[in-house]
């Protein structure tokens, strides 16, 4: 058990809908990362937050947004869903967010999104 | 920009034999290198990392990895493979003054009994 909690584990929805994925980082971790894992594109970095502020941005679509709340949990919002958004969405947390950052990531079990 | 290559999609090895999963990287600054393992329907689990110091890094479950700066490689190794090692393995890199981890495409390891 990594200590990172993601909900829901599974989600099935229709095209055009909006969903919210939730992540609670390990106790004490200030940094949260979101990744998308699909069969044909591997593990893609979406976005990182550190102590409530956006720290780095990857290949995140404009239809997707995220935030980190004062209690450090994070939410990833996916809107106007398309079939191609079906994937596993992982949250990971890390102790540090400063420079240099030597900490490893601890991953949650993922949220599997299926868009029909 | 950072990048990671794992040249083999699939590695097959007999139980008890040594295994190697290859990884090469490209970064502008100094690399921080990581290996993760993913079992079916699970999240990624951290195995080991290289930050600085000894080029041979030892990690969980008997795995080790060797950092080779001249070849920009960080190959994962284990002296004697177990069937339970069968999983998907990811190499990742982060620049020393960067925030983003970049993951390789993954290598599926199958250990045959």
mmCIF file of N, CA and C in Angstrom, chain B residues 27-100:
data_model
loop_
_atom_site.group_PDB
_atom_site.id
_atom_site.type_symbol
_atom_site.label_atom_id
_atom_site.label_comp_id
_atom_site.label_asym_id
_atom_site.label_seq_id
_atom_site.Cartn_x
_atom_site.Cartn_y
_atom_site.Cartn_z
ATOM 1 N N UNK B 27 18.791 13.839 -21.239
ATOM 2 C CA UNK B 27 18.442 15.038 -20.463
ATOM 3 C C UNK B 27 19.476 16.112 -20.730
ATOM 4 N N UNK B 28 19.129 17.345 -20.404
ATOM 5 C CA UNK B 28 20.079 18.450 -20.581
ATOM 6 C C UNK B 28 21.009 18.557 -19.386
ATOM 7 N N UNK B 29 20.461 18.389 -18.201
ATOM 8 C CA UNK B 29 21.265 18.514 -16.989
ATOM 9 C C UNK B 29 21.646 17.150 -16.446
ATOM 10 N N UNK B 30 21.855 17.096 -15.144
ATOM 11 C CA UNK B 30 22.170 15.819 -14.514
ATOM 12 C C UNK B 30 20.895 15.003 -14.323
ATOM 13 N N UNK B 31 20.957 13.710 -14.603
ATOM 14 C CA UNK B 31 19.731 12.897 -14.513
ATOM 15 C C UNK B 31 19.506 12.299 -13.134
ATOM 16 N N UNK B 32 18.250 12.281 -12.749
ATOM 17 C CA UNK B 32 17.810 11.431 -11.654
ATOM 18 C C UNK B 32 17.010 10.306 -12.316
ATOM 19 N N UNK B 33 17.366 9.056 -12.028
ATOM 20 C CA UNK B 33 16.806 7.920 -12.754
ATOM 21 C C UNK B 33 16.074 6.982 -11.807
ATOM 22 N N UNK B 34 14.981 6.425 -12.278
ATOM 23 C CA UNK B 34 14.095 5.620 -11.446
ATOM 24 C C UNK B 34 13.623 4.394 -12.230
ATOM 25 N N UNK B 35 13.354 3.317 -11.481
ATOM 26 C CA UNK B 35 12.669 2.158 -12.035
ATOM 27 C C UNK B 35 11.420 1.874 -11.209
ATOM 28 N N UNK B 36 10.338 1.576 -11.951
ATOM 29 C CA UNK B 36 9.064 1.218 -11.334
ATOM 30 C C UNK B 36 8.577 -0.090 -11.942
ATOM 31 N N UNK B 37 7.757 -0.806 -11.174
ATOM 32 C CA UNK B 37 7.131 -2.031 -11.664
ATOM 33 C C UNK B 37 5.620 -1.902 -11.521
ATOM 34 N N UNK B 38 4.899 -2.427 -12.509
ATOM 35 C CA UNK B 38 3.436 -2.397 -12.466
ATOM 36 C C UNK B 38 2.888 -3.796 -12.692
ATOM 37 N N UNK B 39 2.164 -4.295 -11.700
ATOM 38 C CA UNK B 39 1.468 -5.567 -11.835
ATOM 39 C C UNK B 39 0.071 -5.296 -12.386
ATOM 40 N N UNK B 40 -0.573 -6.296 -12.971
ATOM 41 C CA UNK B 40 -1.884 -6.081 -13.605
ATOM 42 C C UNK B 40 -2.891 -5.396 -12.669
ATOM 43 N N UNK B 41 -3.539 -4.380 -13.205
ATOM 44 C CA UNK B 41 -4.587 -3.652 -12.488
ATOM 45 C C UNK B 41 -4.090 -3.033 -11.184
ATOM 46 N N UNK B 42 -2.824 -2.690 -11.135
ATOM 47 C CA UNK B 42 -2.262 -2.046 -9.956
ATOM 48 C C UNK B 42 -1.554 -0.754 -10.351
ATOM 49 N N UNK B 43 -1.245 0.051 -9.353
ATOM 50 C CA UNK B 43 -0.434 1.240 -9.604
ATOM 51 C C UNK B 43 1.034 0.884 -9.737
ATOM 52 N N UNK B 44 1.834 1.883 -10.100
ATOM 53 C CA UNK B 44 3.271 1.656 -10.233
ATOM 54 C C UNK B 44 3.913 1.625 -8.849
ATOM 55 N N UNK B 45 4.844 0.690 -8.695
ATOM 56 C CA UNK B 45 5.574 0.576 -7.430
ATOM 57 C C UNK B 45 7.036 0.935 -7.657
ATOM 58 N N UNK B 46 7.580 1.743 -6.779
ATOM 59 C CA UNK B 46 8.974 2.173 -6.851
ATOM 60 C C UNK B 46 9.912 1.011 -6.537
ATOM 61 N N UNK B 47 10.932 0.829 -7.394
ATOM 62 C CA UNK B 47 11.934 -0.217 -7.168
ATOM 63 C C UNK B 47 13.257 0.351 -6.660
ATOM 64 N N UNK B 48 13.770 1.357 -7.373
ATOM 65 C CA UNK B 48 15.068 1.929 -7.010
ATOM 66 C C UNK B 48 15.277 3.227 -7.759
ATOM 67 N N UNK B 49 16.302 3.971 -7.304
ATOM 68 C CA UNK B 49 16.635 5.222 -7.972
ATOM 69 C C UNK B 49 18.128 5.485 -7.919
ATOM 70 N N UNK B 50 18.598 6.239 -8.901
ATOM 71 C CA UNK B 50 19.962 6.756 -8.904
ATOM 72 C C UNK B 50 19.872 8.275 -8.843
ATOM 73 N N UNK B 51 20.559 8.829 -7.853
ATOM 74 C CA UNK B 51 20.622 10.283 -7.737
ATOM 75 C C UNK B 51 22.077 10.737 -7.951
ATOM 76 N N UNK B 52 22.969 10.164 -7.183
ATOM 77 C CA UNK B 52 24.375 10.474 -7.298
ATOM 78 C C UNK B 52 25.162 9.378 -6.592
ATOM 79 N N UNK B 53 26.482 9.354 -6.779
ATOM 80 C CA UNK B 53 27.287 8.396 -6.043
ATOM 81 C C UNK B 53 27.561 7.124 -6.822
ATOM 82 N N UNK B 54 27.554 5.996 -6.117
ATOM 83 C CA UNK B 54 27.877 4.696 -6.692
ATOM 84 C C UNK B 54 26.996 4.399 -7.894
ATOM 85 N N UNK B 55 27.624 3.970 -8.980
ATOM 86 C CA UNK B 55 26.863 3.725 -10.207
ATOM 87 C C UNK B 55 25.950 2.510 -10.108
ATOM 88 N N UNK B 56 26.230 1.597 -9.184
ATOM 89 C CA UNK B 56 25.397 0.415 -9.001
ATOM 90 C C UNK B 56 24.446 0.675 -7.840
ATOM 91 N N UNK B 57 23.176 0.624 -8.152
ATOM 92 C CA UNK B 57 22.145 0.923 -7.161
ATOM 93 C C UNK B 57 21.364 -0.344 -6.860
ATOM 94 N N UNK B 58 21.173 -0.620 -5.590
ATOM 95 C CA UNK B 58 20.385 -1.794 -5.195
ATOM 96 C C UNK B 58 19.014 -1.343 -4.721
ATOM 97 N N UNK B 59 17.991 -2.165 -5.056
ATOM 98 C CA UNK B 59 16.636 -1.778 -4.713
ATOM 99 C C UNK B 59 15.848 -2.923 -4.121
ATOM 100 N N UNK B 60 14.540 -2.824 -4.271
ATOM 101 C CA UNK B 60 13.625 -3.800 -3.686
ATOM 102 C C UNK B 60 13.636 -5.110 -4.464
ATOM 103 N N UNK B 61 13.261 -6.185 -3.770
ATOM 104 C CA UNK B 61 13.029 -7.513 -4.357
ATOM 105 C C UNK B 61 14.256 -8.067 -5.095
ATOM 106 N N UNK B 62 15.448 -7.663 -4.709
ATOM 107 C CA UNK B 62 16.666 -8.190 -5.312
ATOM 108 C C UNK B 62 17.080 -7.527 -6.610
ATOM 109 N N UNK B 63 16.367 -6.496 -7.016
ATOM 110 C CA UNK B 63 16.726 -5.788 -8.242
ATOM 111 C C UNK B 63 17.865 -4.803 -7.996
ATOM 112 N N UNK B 64 18.635 -4.574 -9.044
ATOM 113 C CA UNK B 64 19.679 -3.567 -9.026
ATOM 114 C C UNK B 64 19.745 -2.921 -10.400
ATOM 115 N N UNK B 65 20.382 -1.768 -10.480
ATOM 116 C CA UNK B 65 20.507 -1.083 -11.761
ATOM 117 C C UNK B 65 21.865 -0.405 -11.811
ATOM 118 N N UNK B 66 22.398 -0.330 -13.021
ATOM 119 C CA UNK B 66 23.705 0.278 -13.205
ATOM 120 C C UNK B 66 23.597 1.536 -14.046
ATOM 121 N N UNK B 67 24.066 2.635 -13.483
ATOM 122 C CA UNK B 67 24.094 3.913 -14.187
ATOM 123 C C UNK B 67 25.376 3.993 -14.997
ATOM 124 N N UNK B 68 25.242 4.298 -16.282
ATOM 125 C CA UNK B 68 26.397 4.466 -17.155
ATOM 126 C C UNK B 68 26.269 5.804 -17.859
ATOM 127 N N UNK B 69 27.034 6.772 -17.392
ATOM 128 C CA UNK B 69 26.872 8.136 -17.907
ATOM 129 C C UNK B 69 27.300 8.236 -19.371
ATOM 130 N N UNK B 70 28.377 7.568 -19.749
ATOM 131 C CA UNK B 70 28.875 7.687 -21.114
ATOM 132 C C UNK B 70 27.914 7.069 -22.125
ATOM 133 N N UNK B 71 27.203 6.028 -21.706
ATOM 134 C CA UNK B 71 26.234 5.399 -22.591
ATOM 135 C C UNK B 71 24.815 5.881 -22.333
ATOM 136 N N UNK B 72 24.664 6.805 -21.424
ATOM 137 C CA UNK B 72 23.341 7.337 -21.005
ATOM 138 C C UNK B 72 22.351 6.194 -20.810
ATOM 139 N N UNK B 73 22.770 5.217 -20.012
ATOM 140 C CA UNK B 73 21.910 4.055 -19.791
ATOM 141 C C UNK B 73 21.708 3.812 -18.306
ATOM 142 N N UNK B 74 20.646 3.107 -18.006
ATOM 143 C CA UNK B 74 20.318 2.759 -16.614
ATOM 144 C C UNK B 74 19.556 1.440 -16.674
ATOM 145 N N UNK B 75 20.283 0.361 -16.923
ATOM 146 C CA UNK B 75 19.666 -0.949 -17.113
ATOM 147 C C UNK B 75 19.321 -1.609 -15.787
ATOM 148 N N UNK B 76 18.156 -2.225 -15.740
ATOM 149 C CA UNK B 76 17.678 -2.932 -14.548
ATOM 150 C C UNK B 76 18.118 -4.396 -14.640
ATOM 151 N N UNK B 77 18.591 -4.934 -13.519
ATOM 152 C CA UNK B 77 19.097 -6.303 -13.535
ATOM 153 C C UNK B 77 18.660 -7.060 -12.288
ATOM 154 N N UNK B 78 18.662 -8.379 -12.441
ATOM 155 C CA UNK B 78 18.429 -9.244 -11.292
ATOM 156 C C UNK B 78 19.169 -10.550 -11.559
ATOM 157 N N UNK B 79 19.941 -11.044 -10.611
ATOM 158 C CA UNK B 79 20.780 -12.228 -10.860
ATOM 159 C C UNK B 79 19.986 -13.505 -11.158
ATOM 160 N N UNK B 80 18.816 -13.644 -10.523
ATOM 161 C CA UNK B 80 18.051 -14.874 -10.675
ATOM 162 C C UNK B 80 16.568 -14.522 -10.718
ATOM 163 N N UNK B 81 15.944 -14.691 -11.874
ATOM 164 C CA UNK B 81 14.556 -14.261 -12.059
ATOM 165 C C UNK B 81 13.574 -15.233 -11.409
ATOM 166 N N UNK B 82 12.467 -14.658 -10.925
ATOM 167 C CA UNK B 82 11.367 -15.435 -10.368
ATOM 168 C C UNK B 82 10.140 -15.273 -11.253
ATOM 169 N N UNK B 83 9.282 -16.289 -11.271
ATOM 170 C CA UNK B 83 8.029 -16.168 -12.032
ATOM 171 C C UNK B 83 7.238 -14.954 -11.573
ATOM 172 N N UNK B 84 7.295 -14.673 -10.286
ATOM 173 C CA UNK B 84 6.557 -13.548 -9.714
ATOM 174 C C UNK B 84 7.112 -12.194 -10.145
ATOM 175 N N UNK B 85 8.265 -12.169 -10.810
ATOM 176 C CA UNK B 85 8.806 -10.911 -11.348
ATOM 177 C C UNK B 85 8.109 -10.503 -12.636
ATOM 178 N N UNK B 86 7.298 -11.371 -13.198
ATOM 179 C CA UNK B 86 6.590 -11.067 -14.437
ATOM 180 C C UNK B 86 5.677 -9.870 -14.225
ATOM 181 N N UNK B 87 5.909 -8.815 -14.991
ATOM 182 C CA UNK B 87 5.173 -7.554 -14.805
ATOM 183 C C UNK B 87 5.633 -6.583 -15.891
ATOM 184 N N UNK B 88 5.103 -5.363 -15.799
ATOM 185 C CA UNK B 88 5.486 -4.288 -16.712
ATOM 186 C C UNK B 88 6.457 -3.374 -15.968
ATOM 187 N N UNK B 89 7.584 -3.085 -16.571
ATOM 188 C CA UNK B 89 8.628 -2.300 -15.932
ATOM 189 C C UNK B 89 8.819 -0.973 -16.662
ATOM 190 N N UNK B 90 8.863 0.096 -15.865
ATOM 191 C CA UNK B 90 9.024 1.432 -16.417
ATOM 192 C C UNK B 90 10.292 2.082 -15.879
ATOM 193 N N UNK B 91 11.038 2.674 -16.792
ATOM 194 C CA UNK B 91 12.171 3.511 -16.443
ATOM 195 C C UNK B 91 11.699 4.959 -16.515
ATOM 196 N N UNK B 92 12.195 5.806 -15.630
ATOM 197 C CA UNK B 92 11.799 7.214 -15.634
ATOM 198 C C UNK B 92 13.007 8.089 -15.344
ATOM 199 N N UNK B 93 12.974 9.302 -15.857
ATOM 200 C CA UNK B 93 14.060 10.257 -15.640
ATOM 201 C C UNK B 93 13.495 11.612 -15.252
ATOM 202 N N UNK B 94 14.247 12.278 -14.415
ATOM 203 C CA UNK B 94 13.925 13.664 -14.063
ATOM 204 C C UNK B 94 15.240 14.431 -14.080
ATOM 205 N N UNK B 95 15.244 15.615 -14.618
ATOM 206 C CA UNK B 95 16.443 16.446 -14.558
ATOM 207 C C UNK B 95 16.614 16.957 -13.140
ATOM 208 N N UNK B 96 17.854 17.231 -12.778
ATOM 209 C CA UNK B 96 18.119 17.589 -11.395
ATOM 210 C C UNK B 96 17.402 18.865 -10.960
ATOM 211 N N UNK B 97 17.198 19.792 -11.873
ATOM 212 C CA UNK B 97 16.472 21.002 -11.510
ATOM 213 C C UNK B 97 15.115 21.067 -12.194
ATOM 214 N N UNK B 98 14.586 19.901 -12.528
ATOM 215 C CA UNK B 98 13.249 19.843 -13.107
ATOM 216 C C UNK B 98 12.257 19.272 -12.128
ATOM 217 N N UNK B 99 11.011 19.315 -12.497
ATOM 218 C CA UNK B 99 9.960 18.756 -11.665
ATOM 219 C C UNK B 99 9.328 17.532 -12.292
ATOM 220 N N UNK B 100 9.304 17.519 -13.607
ATOM 221 C CA UNK B 100 8.543 16.514 -14.316
ATOM 222 C C UNK B 100 9.316 15.208 -14.435
#
